Short mmCIF file of C-alpha atoms in Angstrom, two decimals:
data_model
loop_
_atom_site.label_atom_id
_atom_site.label_comp_id
_atom_site.label_asym_id
_atom_site.label_seq_id
_atom_site.Cartn_x
_atom_site.Cartn_y
_atom_site.Cartn_z
CA UNK A 1 2.54 22.66 11.61
CA UNK A 2 4.36 19.61 10.37
CA UNK A 3 7.56 18.58 12.13
CA UNK A 4 10.34 16.42 10.75
CA UNK A 5 13.04 14.16 12.19
CA UNK A 6 15.77 16.08 10.34
CA UNK A 7 16.39 19.30 8.44
CA UNK A 8 16.88 17.22 5.28
CA UNK A 9 13.21 16.19 5.38
CA UNK A 10 12.12 19.76 6.18
CA UNK A 11 13.92 21.23 3.16
CA UNK A 12 12.69 18.42 0.92
CA UNK A 13 9.12 19.03 2.13
CA UNK A 14 9.32 22.74 1.36
CA UNK A 15 10.58 22.03 -2.15
CA UNK A 16 7.89 19.42 -2.85
CA UNK A 17 5.08 21.57 -1.49
CA UNK A 18 6.26 24.59 -3.48
CA UNK A 19 6.20 22.42 -6.60
CA UNK A 20 2.57 21.56 -5.83
CA UNK A 21 1.62 25.20 -5.28
CA UNK A 22 1.19 24.84 -1.53
CA UNK A 23 2.79 27.67 0.45
CA UNK A 24 4.89 26.43 3.36
CA UNK A 25 7.22 28.41 5.57
CA UNK A 26 10.04 26.68 7.45
CA UNK A 27 10.26 27.86 11.04
CA UNK A 28 12.07 26.62 14.15
CA UNK A 29 10.05 23.93 15.94
CA UNK A 30 7.90 25.82 18.46
CA UNK A 31 8.54 25.18 22.13
CA UNK A 32 4.94 23.93 22.39
CA UNK A 33 5.92 20.95 20.23
CA UNK A 34 9.44 20.25 21.49
CA UNK A 35 11.13 21.26 24.71
CA UNK A 36 14.49 21.40 22.97
CA UNK A 37 13.34 23.73 20.14
CA UNK A 38 15.65 21.89 17.77
CA UNK A 39 14.86 21.34 14.13
CA UNK A 40 12.53 22.85 11.61
CA UNK A 41 8.79 22.70 11.11
CA UNK A 42 6.69 23.56 8.09
CA UNK A 43 4.01 26.11 8.75
CA UNK A 44 1.15 25.38 6.35
CA UNK A 45 -2.26 27.04 6.23
CA UNK A 46 -5.15 25.10 7.71
CA UNK A 47 -6.81 24.86 4.30
CA UNK A 48 -3.76 23.07 2.81
CA UNK A 49 -2.58 20.90 5.72
CA UNK A 50 -4.36 17.64 4.79
CA UNK A 51 -3.22 17.89 1.18
CA UNK A 52 0.34 18.72 2.29
CA UNK A 53 0.53 15.72 4.64
CA UNK A 54 -0.82 13.44 1.91
CA UNK A 55 1.67 14.71 -0.69
CA UNK A 56 4.64 14.41 1.68
CA UNK A 57 3.60 10.94 2.82
CA UNK A 58 3.23 9.76 -0.76
CA UNK A 59 6.68 11.14 -1.61
CA UNK A 60 8.37 9.40 1.34
CA UNK A 61 9.08 12.47 3.45
CA UNK A 62 9.41 11.45 7.11
CA UNK A 63 7.16 13.45 9.41
CA UNK A 64 7.02 13.39 13.20
CA UNK A 65 3.91 15.46 13.86
CA UNK A 66 1.34 16.10 11.16
CA UNK A 67 -1.16 18.91 11.15
CA UNK A 68 -0.61 20.15 14.67
CA UNK A 69 -2.28 23.48 15.37
CA UNK A 70 -0.08 25.80 17.41
CA UNK A 71 -1.35 29.06 18.82
CA UNK A 72 1.65 31.28 19.32
CA UNK A 73 1.67 34.19 21.75
CA UNK A 74 2.64 37.40 20.01
#
């Protein structure tokens, strides 16, 4: 998971990652990462997370939490 300070950065991240061929799904920030559950996070596969963080950082996308692994109860 990658979290962002605003939905603007989340949508920009999704667009940039898609352009680089990295699949990313925008999801609500999981409760495990934020008590308020506000905002969006990018769910990126473990194999792509380092590359995704590097790309977004190089493109000036603000990130709050980078590469956090969240195990969700189903």
